[in-house]
Every structure is written in C-alpha cells, then in structure tokens.
Amino acid sequence: MKLCVVGTGYVGLVAGTCFAESGNDVICVDIDVAKIERLQQGGVPIYEPGLEELIRRNLAERRLWFTTDLVAAVRASEICFVAVGTPETDNGSADLRGVIKVAEEIGAAMNGYRVVVCKSTVPVGTADKVRDAIRTKTTHEFDVVSNPEFLKEGAAVDDFMKPDRVVIGSTSQRATDLMLTLYKPFVRTENPIMVMDNRSAEMTKYAANAFLATRISFVNEIANLCERVGADVAEVRRGMGSDRRIGHHFLFPGVGYGGSCFPKDVQAIIRTAKENGLAFPLLNAVEEVNERQKHLLVHKVVGHFGENLQGRHFALWGLAFKPRTDDMREAPSIVIIEELLRRGATVNAHDPVALGEARKVFADRITYHRTNYDALEGADALLVVTDWNEFRRPDFKRMRELMRTPIIFDGRNLYEHDVLREHGFTYVPIGRPALEGR
Ligand SMILES: NC(=O)c1ccc[n+]([C@@H]2O[C@H](COP(=O)([O-])OP(=O)(O)OC[C@H]3O[C@@H](n4cnc5c(N)ncnc54)[C@H](O)[C@@H]3O)[C@@H](O)[C@H]2O)c1
C-alpha cells in the first residue's frame, strides 16, 4: 500500500518505519527541515531501541522516504496519517491547531479518494473537525479514521510491530477495509483489531492513559501510607498484583509519572469533562498526587540534610522520564534537579542516552557524566530517578569508595536492604522502611 505519515516524531517515525518494514511504500513528512535532512542520511533524531536499523534497512530498500513536501506525499498515497503533536494549552485542553492545519493541507493536496487517519491523541469530536477542515479544501471523496496509538516509548518498535490491539474508529466500510488490510500483518498472533465509531476510538486512548496514570498515583498513595504505618509497599504490591483482577503492571511506586503523554492526556480528559458539564474529581486527584510525588525524593533529602543544601553535592542516575528513551518531556528529574539547585546544591548527572536532551534543559547548571560511576565522585548522596536496567546491580563497593557519604535516595526501589546493609549504606526508598548505614 502507499502511505504518507505527516509528523515524524516519536509516533510518526515509528509508525511510518514499521509500516515500511511490513512492505508498504511510506513517505514521512515533517516541517522540521533539519530533522528530515538527517533522516534522509539515515540519521535518527530520537533514541528508540531497534529503530535505527529498521530506518536504514527500509531507506536502502527504497520503501521509506523522508520529505518536507506534503503535497507530493499526499498525491502519492492512498492513506494519509496525521501524527503531529497535540500539546497541552494553557487551559489544559489539547492544542489541535497542528492537526487541523495538516488536515487542511491534505485536503488541498488531494487529487482523488483518500483515507485520512488521525493517529495523534485527540479529544472526542476531533474526527468531525478534521472532516470539516478537509471538506473546506476539496471536492474529492475522503474518509476520516481515528486510529489512536498505544506504543510505549522505550519499546515503541516492539509495541507497534506486535500491538495488544489496534483500535480503528471508522464509519466507512471502504476506509475500514483498507485499514484492516494495512494492519493485518501486525496481528498475526490474533491480537484484536477493534472497529468502532470515531468518538469511541478517540475516547479509548484517553481512557487508557488516564487509567494507567490512576494506577501509578494510586500505588504512590499506598506507598506513602505504607511509610506511615510501617508496611513495605514492595510486599504489598506483590500481594495485590497477584490478584488477576488487578495485575502487576503500572503498580510501581516512584517519583511520579512524566513524559509527553500522561500529564497532558490527564489534563485533556479533565478539560473535556468540564466542557461537557462533568467534574472528574478522580483525575484531579491523580494529577495532584503526581505533582506531590515529584517532590517526594527532595523532601526525603531535606529530611536527612536539612532545608539548606548549600555546599551539598548530589549524584543523580537517570534523567529521561523513563528508561530506554531520551525523552525529557515532563521528566520528574527536572522537578528534582530544579529543587536541589534552588536549595544551593550541585548535581552530577548520568543517563545512558538522555544527556544530549538534558543539556537542552539544564545547560551548564549541572554536570554530565558518561558513566554512572563517574557521577558518584565526591557525592554526599545518590538519587536514583529512572529505573534503567544497568542501575539494578551496581558495584556497591566501588560506589562506597567514590562517594563522600554512602547514602542512596532510591526513587525507583531498585535495591535490596540486605545488600545495602552489607555495604554499610544509608538507604531511603519509597514506601519501604529506610535503612540507617554505618
Ligand atoms: N510519544 C508517545 O509515546 C506517544 C504515544 C501515543 C500517542 N502519542 C500522541 O501522538 C502525537 C504525536 O506525538 P509525538 O510524541 O510523536 O510528538 P513529537 O513532538 O515527537 O512529533 C511531532 C512531529 O510533528 C511535526 N510537525 C508539527 N507540525 C507539523 C506540520 N504542520 N506538518 C508536518 N509536521 C509537523 C514536528 O516537527 C514533530 O517532528 C501526539 O498527539 C501524542 O499525544 C504519543
């Protein structure tokens, strides 16, 4: 099939590349000239495991193309995906200007029947707005399909190639048939392709993200209560998650959720509810808990060292909002580092892939280290912020030697008390008993 994907970010680039990998001819379009030039050379602007190899292969096989020429891309494609950003506006709603602008441009470029697919996360009713926008620009026939994306950064290629489900919001049999043909190679293990109306498809994406965010805030509340009552949240989540009605996913307490999706999607659904005369107190609480949680690790640091951190020096492991990505959008590390700096501390940071992105946020206000051990030199304490696998089994003896004082504030509950006791660390996890070192 011949496709174009407008918006070559985390979602558009992965979707376009994976569609090419399954044999389609795909043109990826973006307005960012530098990004497109880099992609044309086989360079990859984001870190995403497995993506670079797929891009190179499909470029070489001449199934994948990158361009800034939207008109030519639309003319060469039967299906046009819209995957531009839908950032949060000042009032919390999703900013649809990019989506509508692209819809108009697609409408103006069309020279025959097209399926226009909304892959961006958009509020309920956006498909109608997209339809109206295209209609003002063309007399050709077209259909608008809502096809929300559920991939996770850090595992985006895997998620796209083997999705748990594909949701297609469509009321046109012609468009639905094309979408089913396109997605068939991705559901060979019989995971479902669900066809529903556009509004339900749009709502499904927000409901899924809001629910996952709710689980995270819920377990963070449980963790905080565990600390008060002397329970261990690691045991509690084990006991709770074993119930098949509950499950283990997204029940890890930590420093709060971040990233480009959960914070803005929770805000957007609250906003949609409000516009429709419905308060959504549950999600307001989810947000409030998350904001508080982002400050928790620094509260613990202050509990130990006092309010004034002047002259204190901290190592920080993990900058991206989660492992296996370089995405710093809404990363809890930003709140943590800003708080430490505000209180007069200095910060030595390490992240396996996000140092470049982090530099755009903090410039020379912190120092950056290529290895996690380099960051520890002379530190009064270590803060673990992202749960990269390589942080799970560090050399504690070496860490002790490098640090001025052996203290770990663990925002991801990565370590076992026994091991840390053996090495004489003071250990402050989340929702679990703290350990006094020697
Ligand atoms: N990142 C994720 O994990 C994820 C997962 C599921 C859904 N989503 C949703 O997918 C959408 C895209 O997210 P993202 O993270 O890929 O965004 P992104 O910011 O990484 O990428 C958006 C891209 O669109 C381009 N763009 C903007 N306006 C354009 C225009 N008029 N014409 C052509 N290109 C244009 C930008 O230059 C950028 O490259 C959002 O709605 C998001 O909520 C994201």
Short mmCIF file of C-alpha atoms and ligand atoms in Angstrom, two decimals:
data_model
loop_
_atom_site.label_atom_id
_atom_site.label_comp_id
_atom_site.label_asym_id
_atom_site.label_seq_id
_atom_site.Cartn_x
_atom_site.Cartn_y
_atom_site.Cartn_z
CA MET A 1 0.00 0.00 0.00
CA LYS A 2 1.06 3.59 -0.47
CA LEU A 3 1.01 5.75 2.65
CA CYS A 4 2.20 9.04 3.99
CA VAL A 5 2.69 9.95 7.63
CA VAL A 6 2.64 13.66 8.48
CA GLY A 7 4.64 14.43 11.64
CA THR A 8 7.86 12.49 12.06
CA GLY A 9 8.18 12.45 15.85
CA TYR A 10 8.16 9.51 18.27
CA VAL A 11 4.86 8.23 16.91
CA GLY A 12 5.02 9.17 13.22
CA LEU A 13 8.58 7.98 12.73
CA VAL A 14 7.97 4.63 14.42
CA ALA A 15 4.63 4.09 12.66
CA GLY A 16 5.99 5.07 9.24
CA THR A 17 9.07 2.89 9.63
CA CYS A 18 7.11 -0.13 10.84
CA PHE A 19 4.57 0.21 8.01
CA ALA A 20 7.51 0.25 5.57
CA GLU A 21 9.01 -2.78 7.32
CA SER A 22 5.84 -4.73 6.52
CA GLY A 23 6.26 -3.98 2.80
CA ASN A 24 4.36 -0.73 2.24
CA ASP A 25 5.72 2.35 0.47
CA VAL A 26 5.82 5.08 3.09
CA ILE A 27 6.59 8.79 2.80
CA CYS A 28 7.25 10.53 6.14
CA VAL A 29 6.61 14.27 6.11
CA ASP A 30 7.71 16.93 8.58
CA ILE A 31 8.10 20.70 8.65
CA ASP A 32 11.37 20.39 10.52
CA VAL A 33 13.88 20.66 7.66
CA ALA A 34 16.91 19.68 9.78
CA LYS A 35 15.12 16.56 11.04
CA ILE A 36 14.16 15.48 7.52
CA GLU A 37 17.69 16.05 6.18
CA ARG A 38 19.12 13.98 8.99
CA LEU A 39 16.63 11.16 8.39
CA GLN A 40 17.36 11.19 4.65
CA GLN A 41 21.00 10.46 5.52
CA GLY A 42 19.96 7.53 7.75
CA GLY A 43 20.44 9.53 10.98
CA VAL A 44 17.83 9.11 13.73
CA PRO A 45 16.76 12.15 15.75
CA ILE A 46 15.43 10.16 18.74
CA TYR A 47 16.67 7.21 20.77
CA GLU A 48 14.37 4.23 20.40
CA PRO A 49 15.69 0.66 20.59
CA GLY A 50 15.72 -1.12 17.22
CA LEU A 51 14.51 1.90 15.24
CA GLU A 52 17.76 2.95 13.58
CA GLU A 53 18.31 -0.45 12.00
CA LEU A 54 14.77 -0.52 10.59
CA ILE A 55 15.07 3.00 9.18
CA ARG A 56 18.38 2.21 7.47
CA ARG A 57 17.07 -1.03 6.00
CA ASN A 58 13.86 0.46 4.65
CA LEU A 59 15.64 3.52 3.29
CA ALA A 60 18.04 1.20 1.47
CA GLU A 61 15.16 -0.94 0.16
CA ARG A 62 13.52 2.29 -1.07
CA ARG A 63 10.28 1.68 0.79
CA LEU A 64 10.76 4.60 3.21
CA TRP A 65 11.15 8.24 2.20
CA PHE A 66 11.52 11.47 4.12
CA THR A 67 10.39 14.83 2.78
CA THR A 68 9.06 18.27 3.66
CA ASP A 69 6.85 18.21 0.54
CA LEU A 70 3.41 17.36 1.90
CA VAL A 71 1.62 17.93 -1.40
CA ALA A 72 3.70 15.38 -3.30
CA ALA A 73 3.40 12.91 -0.40
CA VAL A 74 -0.41 13.18 -0.31
CA ARG A 75 -0.68 12.81 -4.10
CA ALA A 76 1.37 9.59 -3.97
CA SER A 77 -0.59 7.99 -1.09
CA GLU A 78 -3.96 6.32 -0.64
CA ILE A 79 -3.82 6.61 3.16
CA CYS A 80 -2.55 9.76 4.93
CA PHE A 81 -1.72 9.55 8.63
CA VAL A 82 -1.67 12.65 10.83
CA ALA A 83 0.82 12.19 13.69
CA VAL A 84 1.73 15.75 14.67
CA GLY A 85 1.90 16.83 18.31
CA THR A 86 -1.16 17.83 20.32
CA PRO A 87 0.48 19.66 23.23
CA GLU A 88 -1.33 20.98 26.28
CA THR A 89 -2.68 24.53 26.04
CA ASP A 90 -2.85 26.99 28.96
CA ASN A 91 -6.31 25.76 29.95
CA GLY A 92 -5.32 22.09 29.85
CA SER A 93 -7.05 21.21 26.58
CA ALA A 94 -5.19 19.61 23.67
CA ASP A 95 -3.88 22.06 21.09
CA LEU A 96 -5.42 20.94 17.80
CA ARG A 97 -4.01 23.67 15.60
CA GLY A 98 -1.34 21.38 14.12
CA VAL A 99 -3.84 18.60 13.38
CA ILE A 100 -6.34 20.94 11.73
CA LYS A 101 -3.66 22.73 9.72
CA VAL A 102 -2.36 19.41 8.38
CA ALA A 103 -5.94 18.29 7.64
CA GLU A 104 -6.46 21.43 5.54
CA GLU A 105 -3.17 20.90 3.74
CA ILE A 106 -4.07 17.29 2.98
CA GLY A 107 -7.49 18.43 1.74
CA ALA A 108 -5.90 21.00 -0.55
CA ALA A 109 -3.41 18.46 -1.92
CA MET A 110 -5.84 15.59 -2.57
CA ASN A 111 -6.34 14.56 -6.19
CA GLY A 112 -8.69 11.63 -5.57
CA TYR A 113 -10.17 9.48 -2.77
CA ARG A 114 -8.06 9.43 0.39
CA VAL A 115 -8.33 7.92 3.85
CA VAL A 116 -7.12 10.48 6.38
CA VAL A 117 -6.13 8.81 9.64
CA CYS A 118 -5.83 10.67 12.91
CA LYS A 119 -3.04 8.96 14.83
CA SER A 120 -2.32 11.88 17.15
CA THR A 121 -4.06 11.69 20.54
CA VAL A 122 -7.05 13.98 20.08
CA PRO A 123 -10.16 14.85 22.10
CA VAL A 124 -13.52 13.32 21.31
CA GLY A 125 -15.07 15.03 18.32
CA THR A 126 -11.79 15.85 16.57
CA ALA A 127 -12.52 13.49 13.65
CA ASP A 128 -15.56 15.67 12.87
CA LYS A 129 -13.40 18.80 12.96
CA VAL A 130 -10.82 17.15 10.69
CA ARG A 131 -13.60 16.16 8.30
CA ASP A 132 -14.90 19.75 8.23
CA ALA A 133 -11.38 21.12 7.70
CA ILE A 134 -10.74 18.82 4.72
CA ARG A 135 -14.19 19.45 3.28
CA THR A 136 -13.47 23.20 3.03
CA LYS A 137 -10.48 22.42 0.78
CA THR A 138 -11.62 19.66 -1.58
CA THR A 139 -14.49 18.20 -3.53
CA HIS A 140 -12.82 14.77 -3.74
CA GLU A 141 -14.22 11.91 -1.70
CA PHE A 142 -12.44 11.05 1.52
CA ASP A 143 -12.95 9.28 4.86
CA VAL A 144 -11.60 10.18 8.27
CA VAL A 145 -10.45 7.33 10.50
CA SER A 146 -9.46 7.62 14.19
CA ASN A 147 -6.58 5.26 14.92
CA PRO A 148 -5.07 6.12 18.32
CA GLU A 149 -1.57 4.90 19.03
CA PHE A 150 -0.73 2.91 22.16
CA LEU A 151 3.02 2.42 21.75
CA LYS A 152 5.31 3.00 24.73
CA GLU A 153 8.50 5.00 24.26
CA GLY A 154 11.44 2.72 25.01
CA ALA A 155 9.61 -0.26 23.48
CA ALA A 156 7.91 1.57 20.61
CA VAL A 157 9.06 -0.65 17.75
CA ASP A 158 8.03 -3.84 19.56
CA ASP A 159 4.72 -2.35 20.59
CA PHE A 160 4.00 -1.21 17.06
CA MET A 161 5.01 -4.47 15.42
CA LYS A 162 3.05 -6.55 17.98
CA PRO A 163 0.28 -4.36 19.40
CA ASP A 164 -2.02 -5.66 22.16
CA ARG A 165 -4.82 -4.34 20.00
CA VAL A 166 -5.44 -1.97 17.14
CA VAL A 167 -8.32 0.47 17.52
CA ILE A 168 -9.96 1.76 14.36
CA GLY A 169 -12.65 4.39 14.60
CA SER A 170 -14.45 4.44 11.29
CA THR A 171 -17.96 4.58 9.91
CA SER A 172 -16.96 3.91 6.30
CA GLN A 173 -16.64 0.31 5.12
CA ARG A 174 -14.27 1.36 2.34
CA ALA A 175 -11.87 3.01 4.79
CA THR A 176 -12.23 0.20 7.33
CA ASP A 177 -11.31 -2.42 4.71
CA LEU A 178 -8.15 -0.51 3.77
CA MET A 179 -7.16 -0.17 7.44
CA LEU A 180 -7.78 -3.89 8.09
CA THR A 181 -5.55 -4.79 5.13
CA LEU A 182 -2.84 -2.43 6.37
CA TYR A 183 -2.83 -3.76 9.94
CA LYS A 184 -3.28 -7.48 9.21
CA PRO A 185 0.49 -8.23 9.21
CA PHE A 186 0.76 -6.76 12.71
CA VAL A 187 -1.77 -9.05 14.38
CA ARG A 188 -0.60 -12.49 13.30
CA THR A 189 -0.84 -13.65 16.91
CA GLU A 190 -4.57 -12.99 16.81
CA ASN A 191 -4.49 -9.83 18.88
CA PRO A 192 -7.69 -7.99 18.01
CA ILE A 193 -8.32 -5.20 15.56
CA MET A 194 -11.31 -3.39 17.00
CA VAL A 195 -13.53 -1.36 14.74
CA MET A 196 -15.76 1.19 16.43
CA ASP A 197 -17.12 4.67 15.83
CA ASN A 198 -14.68 7.61 15.74
CA ARG A 199 -15.73 9.08 19.09
CA SER A 200 -15.32 5.82 20.96
CA ALA A 201 -11.88 5.32 19.41
CA GLU A 202 -10.82 8.82 20.44
CA MET A 203 -12.15 8.26 23.95
CA THR A 204 -10.46 4.84 24.25
CA LYS A 205 -6.99 6.41 24.05
CA TYR A 206 -7.68 8.96 26.78
CA ALA A 207 -9.44 6.42 28.99
CA ALA A 208 -6.49 4.01 28.72
CA ASN A 209 -3.87 6.65 29.56
CA ALA A 210 -5.95 8.15 32.35
CA PHE A 211 -6.42 4.71 33.88
CA LEU A 212 -2.70 3.91 33.75
CA ALA A 213 -1.92 7.28 35.34
CA THR A 214 -4.51 6.50 38.02
CA ARG A 215 -2.80 3.20 38.85
CA ILE A 216 0.52 5.00 39.28
CA SER A 217 -0.92 7.68 41.57
CA PHE A 218 -2.86 5.03 43.47
CA VAL A 219 0.19 2.94 44.23
CA ASN A 220 2.14 6.09 45.12
CA GLU A 221 -0.53 6.93 47.71
CA ILE A 222 -0.38 3.38 49.04
CA ALA A 223 3.43 3.68 49.24
CA ASN A 224 3.20 6.89 51.24
CA LEU A 225 0.72 5.27 53.61
CA CYS A 226 2.99 2.22 53.93
CA GLU A 227 5.73 4.51 55.22
CA ARG A 228 3.40 5.94 57.88
CA VAL A 229 2.16 2.57 59.10
CA GLY A 230 5.40 0.61 58.81
CA ALA A 231 4.39 -1.63 55.89
CA ASP A 232 6.58 -2.42 52.88
CA VAL A 233 4.99 -1.42 49.57
CA ALA A 234 7.15 -3.93 47.67
CA GLU A 235 5.38 -6.72 49.56
CA VAL A 236 2.01 -5.02 49.31
CA ARG A 237 2.21 -4.63 45.53
CA ARG A 238 3.28 -8.26 45.22
CA GLY A 239 0.29 -9.37 47.22
CA MET A 240 -2.08 -7.01 45.47
CA GLY A 241 -0.86 -7.56 41.92
CA SER A 242 -1.24 -11.33 42.15
CA ASP A 243 -4.99 -10.84 42.07
CA ARG A 244 -5.83 -11.43 38.43
CA ARG A 245 -8.41 -8.64 38.56
CA ILE A 246 -5.57 -6.24 39.43
CA GLY A 247 -2.32 -7.48 37.82
CA HIS A 248 1.24 -6.25 38.36
CA HIS A 249 1.56 -3.66 35.58
CA PHE A 250 1.86 0.02 36.43
CA LEU A 251 1.90 -0.62 40.15
CA PHE A 252 5.45 0.51 40.82
CA PRO A 253 5.72 3.40 43.26
CA GLY A 254 8.22 6.06 42.29
CA VAL A 255 8.87 9.72 41.62
CA GLY A 256 5.66 10.26 39.64
CA TYR A 257 4.78 9.85 36.00
CA GLY A 258 6.10 12.17 33.30
CA GLY A 259 6.60 12.06 29.57
CA SER A 260 4.76 13.65 26.71
CA CYS A 261 1.51 11.73 27.19
CA PHE A 262 0.18 11.03 30.68
CA PRO A 263 0.39 14.59 32.08
CA LYS A 264 -1.19 16.21 29.04
CA ASP A 265 -3.73 13.46 28.40
CA VAL A 266 -4.96 13.53 32.01
CA GLN A 267 -5.34 17.31 31.72
CA ALA A 268 -7.12 16.99 28.39
CA ILE A 269 -9.69 14.49 29.65
CA ILE A 270 -10.37 16.67 32.72
CA ARG A 271 -10.91 19.57 30.33
CA THR A 272 -13.21 17.57 28.05
CA ALA A 273 -15.25 16.54 31.09
CA LYS A 274 -15.50 20.16 32.23
CA GLU A 275 -16.59 21.35 28.79
CA ASN A 276 -19.34 18.76 28.95
CA GLY A 277 -20.56 19.80 32.38
CA LEU A 278 -18.91 16.96 34.29
CA ALA A 279 -16.41 17.32 37.12
CA PHE A 280 -13.86 14.50 37.19
CA PRO A 281 -12.59 14.62 40.80
CA LEU A 282 -10.78 11.29 40.46
CA LEU A 283 -8.43 12.58 37.77
CA ASN A 284 -7.89 15.89 39.56
CA ALA A 285 -6.63 13.82 42.48
CA VAL A 286 -4.45 11.69 40.20
CA GLU A 287 -2.75 14.87 38.98
CA GLU A 288 -2.40 16.33 42.47
CA VAL A 289 -0.84 13.15 43.83
CA ASN A 290 1.57 13.05 40.90
CA GLU A 291 2.70 16.64 41.42
CA ARG A 292 3.35 15.90 45.10
CA GLN A 293 5.19 12.69 44.25
CA LYS A 294 7.68 14.51 42.01
CA HIS A 295 8.83 16.46 45.08
CA LEU A 296 8.98 13.44 47.40
CA LEU A 297 12.61 12.47 46.83
CA VAL A 298 13.81 16.01 47.58
CA HIS A 299 11.63 16.06 50.72
CA LYS A 300 13.47 12.96 51.82
CA VAL A 301 16.81 14.58 51.02
CA VAL A 302 15.80 17.64 53.06
CA GLY A 303 14.63 15.36 55.87
CA HIS A 304 18.15 14.00 56.02
CA PHE A 305 20.37 17.02 55.26
CA GLY A 306 18.11 19.93 56.30
CA GLU A 307 16.46 22.69 54.22
CA ASN A 308 19.68 24.37 53.18
CA LEU A 309 21.65 22.23 50.75
CA GLN A 310 24.36 24.83 50.12
CA GLY A 311 27.68 23.05 49.62
CA ARG A 312 25.99 19.64 49.25
CA HIS A 313 26.81 17.65 46.19
CA PHE A 314 24.47 15.04 44.71
CA ALA A 315 24.85 12.34 42.09
CA LEU A 316 21.73 11.63 40.04
CA TRP A 317 21.17 8.49 37.98
CA GLY A 318 18.55 8.72 35.25
CA LEU A 319 17.29 11.89 33.57
CA ALA A 320 14.75 10.76 30.95
CA PHE A 321 11.19 10.26 32.19
CA LYS A 322 11.64 6.52 31.89
CA PRO A 323 14.30 4.03 30.78
CA ARG A 324 15.22 3.22 27.16
CA THR A 325 14.27 6.68 25.88
CA ASP A 326 15.97 10.06 25.66
CA ASP A 327 12.66 11.90 26.05
CA MET A 328 12.91 14.58 28.73
CA ARG A 329 9.39 15.96 28.31
CA GLU A 330 7.81 16.44 31.78
CA ALA A 331 10.51 14.24 33.30
CA PRO A 332 10.36 14.13 37.13
CA SER A 333 14.15 14.63 37.07
CA ILE A 334 13.51 18.25 36.04
CA VAL A 335 11.49 18.99 39.19
CA ILE A 336 14.03 17.15 41.36
CA ILE A 337 17.09 18.88 39.92
CA GLU A 338 15.49 22.34 39.97
CA GLU A 339 14.62 21.82 43.66
CA LEU A 340 18.15 20.69 44.53
CA LEU A 341 19.70 23.64 42.68
CA ARG A 342 17.25 26.11 44.27
CA ARG A 343 18.40 24.93 47.67
CA GLY A 344 22.03 25.55 46.77
CA ALA A 345 23.18 22.01 45.96
CA THR A 346 25.31 20.94 42.99
CA VAL A 347 24.32 17.99 40.77
CA ASN A 348 26.37 15.46 38.82
CA ALA A 349 24.07 13.57 36.49
CA HIS A 350 24.26 10.43 34.38
CA ASP A 351 21.81 8.92 31.93
CA PRO A 352 22.69 6.21 29.40
CA VAL A 353 21.08 8.07 26.45
CA ALA A 354 19.44 11.33 27.56
CA LEU A 355 22.47 13.54 28.28
CA GLY A 356 22.05 15.43 25.00
CA GLU A 357 18.37 16.15 25.63
CA ALA A 358 19.10 17.00 29.28
CA ARG A 359 21.68 19.59 28.20
CA LYS A 360 18.88 21.43 26.38
CA VAL A 361 17.04 21.69 29.72
CA PHE A 362 19.81 22.38 32.24
CA ALA A 363 22.65 23.74 30.05
CA ASP A 364 25.72 24.20 32.30
CA ARG A 365 23.77 24.35 35.57
CA ILE A 366 24.63 20.70 36.28
CA THR A 367 27.50 18.47 35.15
CA TYR A 368 27.01 15.48 32.87
CA HIS A 369 28.77 12.12 33.12
CA ARG A 370 29.10 9.33 30.64
CA THR A 371 29.17 6.58 33.24
CA ASN A 372 27.12 6.19 36.38
CA TYR A 373 30.27 5.74 38.48
CA ASP A 374 31.85 8.99 37.23
CA ALA A 375 28.80 10.85 38.50
CA LEU A 376 29.33 9.50 42.02
CA GLU A 377 32.70 11.05 42.72
CA GLY A 378 32.59 13.05 45.97
CA ALA A 379 28.79 12.84 46.26
CA ASP A 380 27.05 13.38 49.58
CA ALA A 381 24.29 11.11 48.29
CA LEU A 382 22.97 9.38 45.18
CA LEU A 383 19.43 9.93 43.90
CA VAL A 384 18.11 7.17 41.62
CA VAL A 385 15.46 8.72 39.40
CA THR A 386 15.00 6.45 36.34
CA ASP A 387 14.96 2.64 36.52
CA TRP A 388 17.44 1.79 33.79
CA ASN A 389 18.39 -1.89 33.93
CA GLU A 390 22.09 -1.08 34.25
CA PHE A 391 21.42 0.62 37.59
CA ARG A 392 19.94 -2.51 39.13
CA ARG A 393 23.09 -4.41 40.05
CA PRO A 394 25.82 -1.80 40.58
CA ASP A 395 29.15 -2.40 42.24
CA PHE A 396 28.30 -1.14 45.73
CA LYS A 397 31.88 -1.47 46.95
CA ARG A 398 33.08 0.82 44.18
CA MET A 399 30.20 3.20 44.83
CA ARG A 400 31.13 3.47 48.50
CA GLU A 401 34.71 4.27 47.62
CA LEU A 402 33.67 7.02 45.22
CA MET A 403 31.07 8.72 47.38
CA ARG A 404 31.81 11.12 50.21
CA THR A 405 28.98 9.59 52.23
CA PRO A 406 27.23 6.32 51.30
CA ILE A 407 23.60 7.41 51.09
CA ILE A 408 21.08 6.39 48.43
CA PHE A 409 17.68 8.02 47.90
CA ASP A 410 16.05 5.46 45.66
CA GLY A 411 13.13 6.89 43.69
CA ARG A 412 12.54 3.54 41.97
CA ASN A 413 13.01 0.97 44.76
CA LEU A 414 15.74 -0.85 42.85
CA TYR A 415 17.78 -2.27 45.71
CA GLU A 416 17.55 -4.87 48.44
CA HIS A 417 18.04 -3.93 52.06
CA ASP A 418 20.30 -6.93 52.77
CA VAL A 419 22.84 -5.99 50.13
CA LEU A 420 22.93 -2.34 51.16
CA ARG A 421 23.22 -3.26 54.85
CA GLU A 422 26.19 -5.44 54.00
CA HIS A 423 27.90 -2.49 52.29
CA GLY A 424 27.03 -0.03 55.05
CA PHE A 425 24.77 2.27 53.01
CA THR A 426 22.07 4.52 54.36
CA TYR A 427 19.13 3.68 52.12
CA VAL A 428 15.96 5.71 51.66
CA PRO A 429 13.47 4.04 49.27
CA ILE A 430 9.80 4.89 48.62
CA GLY A 431 7.10 3.20 50.67
CA ARG A 432 9.59 0.83 52.27
CA PRO A 433 11.47 1.02 55.56
CA ALA A 434 14.61 3.17 55.40
CA LEU A 435 17.96 1.73 56.43
CA GLU A 436 20.46 3.55 58.65
CA GLY A 437 24.01 2.96 57.43
CA ARG A 438 27.16 2.61 59.45
N1 LIG B 1 5.20 9.86 22.31
C1 LIG B 1 4.42 8.86 22.63
O1 LIG B 1 4.81 7.94 23.35
C2 LIG B 1 3.00 8.82 22.13
C3 LIG B 1 2.28 7.61 22.23
C4 LIG B 1 0.98 7.58 21.75
C5 LIG B 1 0.40 8.71 21.20
N2 LIG B 1 1.12 9.87 21.13
C6 LIG B 1 0.48 11.03 20.51
O2 LIG B 1 0.96 11.15 19.17
C7 LIG B 1 1.06 12.52 18.79
C8 LIG B 1 2.49 12.83 18.38
O3 LIG B 1 3.33 12.64 19.49
P1 LIG B 1 4.92 12.57 19.37
O4 LIG B 1 5.45 12.24 20.71
O5 LIG B 1 5.28 11.73 18.20
O6 LIG B 1 5.21 14.12 19.03
P2 LIG B 1 6.60 14.76 18.59
O7 LIG B 1 6.58 16.12 19.14
O8 LIG B 1 7.73 13.84 18.90
O9 LIG B 1 6.49 14.83 17.00
C9 LIG B 1 5.61 15.65 16.28
C10 LIG B 1 6.24 15.95 14.93
O10 LIG B 1 5.28 16.64 14.13
C11 LIG B 1 5.97 17.63 13.39
N3 LIG B 1 5.00 18.65 12.93
C12 LIG B 1 4.37 19.59 13.66
N4 LIG B 1 3.56 20.33 12.87
C13 LIG B 1 3.68 19.82 11.62
C14 LIG B 1 3.09 20.14 10.37
N5 LIG B 1 2.22 21.14 10.27
N6 LIG B 1 3.44 19.41 9.30
C15 LIG B 1 4.33 18.40 9.41
N7 LIG B 1 4.91 18.04 10.57
C16 LIG B 1 4.60 18.75 11.65
C17 LIG B 1 7.02 18.16 14.34
O11 LIG B 1 8.06 18.82 13.67
C18 LIG B 1 7.47 16.86 15.01
O12 LIG B 1 8.55 16.26 14.30
C19 LIG B 1 0.58 13.33 20.00
O13 LIG B 1 -0.77 13.59 19.85
C20 LIG B 1 0.79 12.36 21.15
O14 LIG B 1 -0.08 12.61 22.22
C21 LIG B 1 2.41 9.95 21.56
#
